[in-house]
């Protein structure tokens, strides 16, 4: 099957956008990801899916921790920075700590997790994270991703 057909089909599933944060050698690292899902309420588990070539993959494996930062609509720049799409421009990013895990300032939800299991499936690794702590900011709307483009709730509803 053609890759483009697969990506176009998956792109029909409108999602939010997250930045997955972790650390290695006391240095924070972020990567944009929309493959994120809630898994279990008791215990509280989430899953992320990280490509085999991503530099953050060995960092999450070694540290055993990651943060999921659900981006606000004013954070498209952050999404592009952490997807490697804005290398030449300076975009200020500020990391904070939530229960000892690096998270991104300005996200509408910060979720800090411990890796409890990992599964290599095809060219991605699924990490199951047990939630340590959560911090919410209800004052902003989410950034959305649909059909390969960034959107906002406003552009969807009008
Ligand atoms: P790197 O190439 O190491 O880093 C990516 C960028 O983040 C670099 O430009 C780097 O400078 C910057 N960066 C990292 N840490 C810092 C820091 N501390 N301070 C400042 N800048 C920093 N890939 C997946 O595997 N799974 C997904 O679910 C997924 N979803 C995506 C959704 C969207 C909407 C987009 C646009 C991309 C998605 N990707 C996904 C692709 C992924 O974001 C890119 O392939 C990414 O560049 C690979 O990350 P990396 O760990 O190799 O990061
Ligand atoms: P796109 O048209 O490539 O993405 C549309 C959808 O296809 C995504 O939402 C995702 O569900 C799926 N997809 C894309 N690449 C994938 C991959 N390598 N593995 C599994 N699923 C994938 O959108 P775009 O704007 O061209 O994406 C920008 C870049 O980010 C591309 O290089 C793309 O491969 C990457 N990306 C990767 C993932 C992922 O690894 N899960 C998800 C989204 C985007």
Tab-separated table of C-alpha atoms and ligand atoms in Angstrom:
chain	number	residue	atom	x	y	z
A	1	UNK	CA	0.000	0.000	0.000
A	2	UNK	CA	1.093	3.534	-0.792
A	3	UNK	CA	2.470	5.486	2.237
A	4	UNK	CA	0.612	8.639	1.165
A	5	UNK	CA	-2.757	6.839	1.154
A	6	UNK	CA	-2.080	5.567	4.696
A	7	UNK	CA	-0.993	9.020	5.938
A	8	UNK	CA	-3.960	10.725	4.250
A	9	UNK	CA	-6.334	8.245	5.911
A	10	UNK	CA	-4.712	8.662	9.362
A	11	UNK	CA	-4.772	12.432	8.828
A	12	UNK	CA	-8.607	12.278	8.654
A	13	UNK	CA	-8.530	11.542	12.385
A	14	UNK	CA	-8.473	15.049	13.894
A	15	UNK	CA	-6.262	15.222	16.973
A	16	UNK	CA	-4.756	17.614	19.454
A	17	UNK	CA	-0.996	18.138	19.424
A	18	UNK	CA	1.379	17.229	22.236
A	19	UNK	CA	5.043	17.735	22.936
A	20	UNK	CA	6.564	14.721	24.659
A	21	UNK	CA	9.274	15.854	27.074
A	22	UNK	CA	11.980	13.878	28.795
A	23	UNK	CA	15.540	14.359	29.956
A	24	UNK	CA	18.965	12.829	29.556
A	25	UNK	CA	22.176	13.840	31.336
A	26	UNK	CA	20.169	16.630	33.048
A	27	UNK	CA	19.275	18.084	29.606
A	28	UNK	CA	15.586	18.441	28.667
A	29	UNK	CA	14.423	17.176	25.257
A	30	UNK	CA	11.083	17.632	23.480
A	31	UNK	CA	9.366	16.014	20.476
A	32	UNK	CA	6.034	16.861	18.831
A	33	UNK	CA	3.587	13.928	18.801
A	34	UNK	CA	-0.095	13.359	18.081
A	35	UNK	CA	-0.011	9.592	18.701
A	36	UNK	CA	-1.270	9.862	22.289
A	37	UNK	CA	-4.184	8.148	23.986
A	38	UNK	CA	-5.716	7.631	27.403
A	39	UNK	CA	-5.547	3.895	28.283
A	40	UNK	CA	-6.811	3.144	31.809
A	41	UNK	CA	-8.502	4.925	34.704
A	42	UNK	CA	-7.446	2.511	37.472
A	43	UNK	CA	-4.487	2.657	37.394
A	44	UNK	CA	-4.170	5.896	35.418
A	45	UNK	CA	-2.293	4.975	32.226
A	46	UNK	CA	-1.587	6.708	28.897
A	47	UNK	CA	0.217	5.573	25.732
A	48	UNK	CA	2.532	7.392	23.318
A	49	UNK	CA	4.071	6.077	20.077
A	50	UNK	CA	7.623	7.120	19.175
A	51	UNK	CA	9.320	6.486	15.798
A	52	UNK	CA	12.482	4.354	15.737
A	53	UNK	CA	14.597	7.242	14.377
A	54	UNK	CA	13.486	9.818	16.957
A	55	UNK	CA	16.302	11.078	19.138
A	56	UNK	CA	13.988	11.124	22.121
A	57	UNK	CA	13.446	7.331	21.937
A	58	UNK	CA	16.685	6.265	23.729
A	59	UNK	CA	16.277	9.193	26.137
A	60	UNK	CA	12.816	7.983	27.274
A	61	UNK	CA	14.081	4.385	27.500
A	62	UNK	CA	17.031	5.407	29.684
A	63	UNK	CA	15.294	7.966	31.908
A	64	UNK	CA	12.084	5.928	32.334
A	65	UNK	CA	10.055	9.154	32.494
A	66	UNK	CA	8.152	11.384	30.072
A	67	UNK	CA	5.816	14.358	30.142
A	68	UNK	CA	2.834	14.806	27.814
A	69	UNK	CA	2.161	18.490	27.129
A	70	UNK	CA	-1.144	19.169	25.338
A	71	UNK	CA	-0.496	22.337	23.342
A	72	UNK	CA	-2.618	25.488	23.402
A	73	UNK	CA	-3.724	27.136	20.148
A	74	UNK	CA	-1.050	29.828	20.648
A	75	UNK	CA	1.714	27.169	20.678
A	76	UNK	CA	1.934	26.227	16.975
A	77	UNK	CA	5.492	27.608	17.022
A	78	UNK	CA	6.336	25.161	19.800
A	79	UNK	CA	4.880	22.275	17.805
A	80	UNK	CA	7.018	23.260	14.802
A	81	UNK	CA	10.182	23.682	16.892
A	82	UNK	CA	9.827	20.245	18.471
A	83	UNK	CA	9.038	18.654	15.090
A	84	UNK	CA	12.281	20.085	13.682
A	85	UNK	CA	10.317	22.355	11.303
A	86	UNK	CA	11.593	25.701	12.618
A	87	UNK	CA	15.336	25.269	12.962
A	88	UNK	CA	16.444	28.725	11.848
A	89	UNK	CA	14.047	30.806	13.930
A	90	UNK	CA	14.472	31.513	17.603
A	91	UNK	CA	11.382	30.449	19.534
A	92	UNK	CA	11.596	30.739	23.287
A	93	UNK	CA	10.731	27.496	25.069
A	94	UNK	CA	10.594	27.227	28.838
A	95	UNK	CA	10.652	23.936	30.703
A	96	UNK	CA	9.191	23.490	34.184
A	97	UNK	CA	9.041	20.485	36.526
A	98	UNK	CA	5.926	18.523	37.460
A	99	UNK	CA	6.595	15.857	40.096
A	100	UNK	CA	10.227	15.768	38.951
A	101	UNK	CA	9.463	15.367	35.217
A	102	UNK	CA	10.291	18.119	32.689
A	103	UNK	CA	7.160	19.698	31.178
A	104	UNK	CA	6.528	22.631	28.848
A	105	UNK	CA	5.322	26.006	30.102
A	106	UNK	CA	2.086	27.268	28.488
A	107	UNK	CA	0.517	23.854	27.701
A	108	UNK	CA	-3.199	23.458	28.490
A	109	UNK	CA	-2.421	20.127	30.198
A	110	UNK	CA	0.868	18.846	31.611
A	111	UNK	CA	0.949	15.149	32.480
A	112	UNK	CA	4.031	13.606	34.117
A	113	UNK	CA	4.524	9.847	33.744
A	114	UNK	CA	6.717	6.877	34.648
A	115	UNK	CA	7.281	4.308	31.901
A	116	UNK	CA	5.719	1.032	33.076
A	117	UNK	CA	6.016	-0.945	29.825
A	118	UNK	CA	7.145	-0.593	26.228
A	119	UNK	CA	6.257	-2.490	23.056
A	120	UNK	CA	8.146	-2.334	19.754
A	121	UNK	CA	5.545	-2.470	16.981
A	122	UNK	CA	6.767	-2.029	13.397
A	123	UNK	CA	8.870	1.141	13.177
A	124	UNK	CA	7.524	2.689	16.424
A	125	UNK	CA	7.794	1.956	20.150
A	126	UNK	CA	4.672	2.270	22.303
A	127	UNK	CA	5.388	3.519	25.813
A	128	UNK	CA	2.764	2.957	28.499
A	129	UNK	CA	3.052	5.696	31.126
A	130	UNK	CA	1.660	5.605	34.662
A	131	UNK	CA	0.567	9.120	35.558
A	132	UNK	CA	2.487	10.758	38.432
A	133	UNK	CA	0.789	14.148	38.370
A	134	UNK	CA	-1.340	16.475	36.220
A	135	UNK	CA	-1.577	20.275	35.905
A	136	UNK	CA	-4.288	21.996	33.842
A	137	UNK	CA	-4.721	25.500	32.399
A	138	UNK	CA	-8.400	25.993	31.514
A	139	UNK	CA	-7.883	29.558	30.220
A	140	UNK	CA	-6.829	28.580	26.657
A	141	UNK	CA	-8.202	26.496	23.731
A	142	UNK	CA	-6.267	23.548	22.205
A	143	UNK	CA	-4.100	23.450	19.061
A	144	UNK	CA	-5.517	20.899	16.571
A	145	UNK	CA	-3.985	18.877	13.704
A	146	UNK	CA	-6.141	17.670	10.813
A	147	UNK	CA	-5.229	16.560	7.273
A	148	UNK	CA	-1.602	17.540	7.790
A	149	UNK	CA	-2.492	21.125	8.831
A	150	UNK	CA	-2.724	22.985	12.112
A	151	UNK	CA	-6.235	24.135	13.035
A	152	UNK	CA	-8.098	25.701	15.929
A	153	UNK	CA	-11.555	25.001	17.355
A	154	UNK	CA	-12.652	28.273	15.744
A	155	UNK	CA	-11.630	27.168	12.214
A	156	UNK	CA	-13.458	23.843	12.729
A	157	UNK	CA	-16.728	25.356	13.973
A	158	UNK	CA	-17.136	28.308	11.521
B	1	LIG	P1	15.012	16.100	17.468
B	1	LIG	O1	15.170	16.106	15.999
B	1	LIG	O2	16.172	15.805	18.350
B	1	LIG	O3	14.296	17.374	18.006
B	1	LIG	C1	13.218	17.950	17.319
B	1	LIG	C2	13.374	19.435	17.445
B	1	LIG	O4	13.131	19.802	18.809
B	1	LIG	C3	14.765	19.913	17.052
B	1	LIG	O5	14.625	20.974	16.128
B	1	LIG	C4	15.344	20.385	18.376
B	1	LIG	O6	16.145	21.534	18.236
B	1	LIG	C5	14.100	20.719	19.210
B	1	LIG	N1	14.395	20.544	20.640
B	1	LIG	C6	14.488	19.378	21.307
B	1	LIG	N2	14.794	19.604	22.607
B	1	LIG	C7	14.905	20.962	22.749
B	1	LIG	C8	15.202	21.824	23.852
B	1	LIG	N3	15.519	21.372	25.062
B	1	LIG	N4	15.158	23.168	23.632
B	1	LIG	C9	14.864	23.663	22.425
B	1	LIG	N5	14.601	22.893	21.324
B	1	LIG	C10	14.621	21.564	21.492
B	1	LIG	N6	6.712	11.395	15.569
B	1	LIG	C11	6.494	10.292	16.329
B	1	LIG	O7	7.412	9.459	16.473
B	1	LIG	N7	5.300	10.073	16.958
B	1	LIG	C12	4.259	10.948	16.837
B	1	LIG	O8	3.201	10.747	17.429
B	1	LIG	C13	4.454	12.111	16.033
B	1	LIG	N8	3.457	13.003	15.876
B	1	LIG	C14	3.673	14.145	15.175
B	1	LIG	C15	2.628	15.076	15.065
B	1	LIG	C16	2.814	16.253	14.364
B	1	LIG	C17	1.676	17.246	14.265
B	1	LIG	C18	4.072	16.519	13.762
B	1	LIG	C19	4.293	17.809	13.022
B	1	LIG	C20	5.114	15.605	13.854
B	1	LIG	C21	4.928	14.400	14.555
B	1	LIG	N9	5.937	13.444	14.686
B	1	LIG	C22	5.724	12.310	15.423
B	1	LIG	C23	7.255	13.654	14.053
B	1	LIG	C24	8.304	14.166	15.082
B	1	LIG	O9	7.844	15.330	15.768
B	1	LIG	C25	9.630	14.535	14.351
B	1	LIG	O10	10.058	13.429	13.588
B	1	LIG	C26	10.690	14.956	15.356
B	1	LIG	O11	11.516	15.935	14.805
B	1	LIG	C27	11.602	13.835	15.747
B	1	LIG	O12	12.030	14.111	17.048
B	1	LIG	P2	13.454	13.783	17.654
B	1	LIG	O13	13.300	13.222	19.029
B	1	LIG	O14	14.318	13.056	16.671
B	1	LIG	O15	13.840	15.184	17.904
B	2	LIG	P1	1.113	13.588	7.514
B	2	LIG	O1	0.154	13.756	6.399
B	2	LIG	O2	2.362	12.848	7.292
B	2	LIG	O3	0.358	12.919	8.776
B	2	LIG	C1	-0.993	12.546	8.763
B	2	LIG	C2	-1.181	11.416	9.746
B	2	LIG	O4	-0.487	10.257	9.283
B	2	LIG	C3	-0.597	11.682	11.137
B	2	LIG	O5	-1.493	12.372	11.952
B	2	LIG	C4	-0.327	10.270	11.616
B	2	LIG	O6	-1.504	9.716	12.147
B	2	LIG	C5	0.050	9.520	10.361
B	2	LIG	N1	1.517	9.415	10.164
B	2	LIG	C6	2.329	10.279	9.488
B	2	LIG	N2	3.596	9.841	9.499
B	2	LIG	C7	3.598	8.695	10.211
B	2	LIG	C8	4.611	7.783	10.585
B	2	LIG	N3	5.892	7.935	10.205
B	2	LIG	N4	4.260	6.713	11.325
B	2	LIG	C9	2.966	6.508	11.695
B	2	LIG	N5	1.970	7.343	11.372
B	2	LIG	C10	2.278	8.414	10.640
B	2	LIG	O7	1.372	15.013	8.135
B	2	LIG	P2	2.621	15.946	7.945
B	2	LIG	O8	2.210	17.321	8.299
B	2	LIG	O9	3.236	15.699	6.597
B	2	LIG	O10	3.616	15.411	9.103
B	2	LIG	C11	4.845	16.069	9.327
B	2	LIG	C12	5.913	15.053	9.688
B	2	LIG	O11	5.623	14.485	10.969
B	2	LIG	C13	6.038	13.906	8.705
B	2	LIG	O12	7.412	13.611	8.559
B	2	LIG	C14	5.319	12.784	9.400
B	2	LIG	O13	5.835	11.489	9.049
B	2	LIG	C15	5.579	13.083	10.865
B	2	LIG	N6	4.502	12.524	11.712
B	2	LIG	C16	4.761	11.359	12.326
B	2	LIG	C17	3.795	10.771	13.115
B	2	LIG	C18	4.097	9.474	13.801
B	2	LIG	O14	5.218	9.006	13.734
B	2	LIG	N7	3.162	8.823	14.485
B	2	LIG	C19	2.560	11.400	13.300
B	2	LIG	C20	2.330	12.638	12.644
B	2	LIG	C21	3.308	13.178	11.848
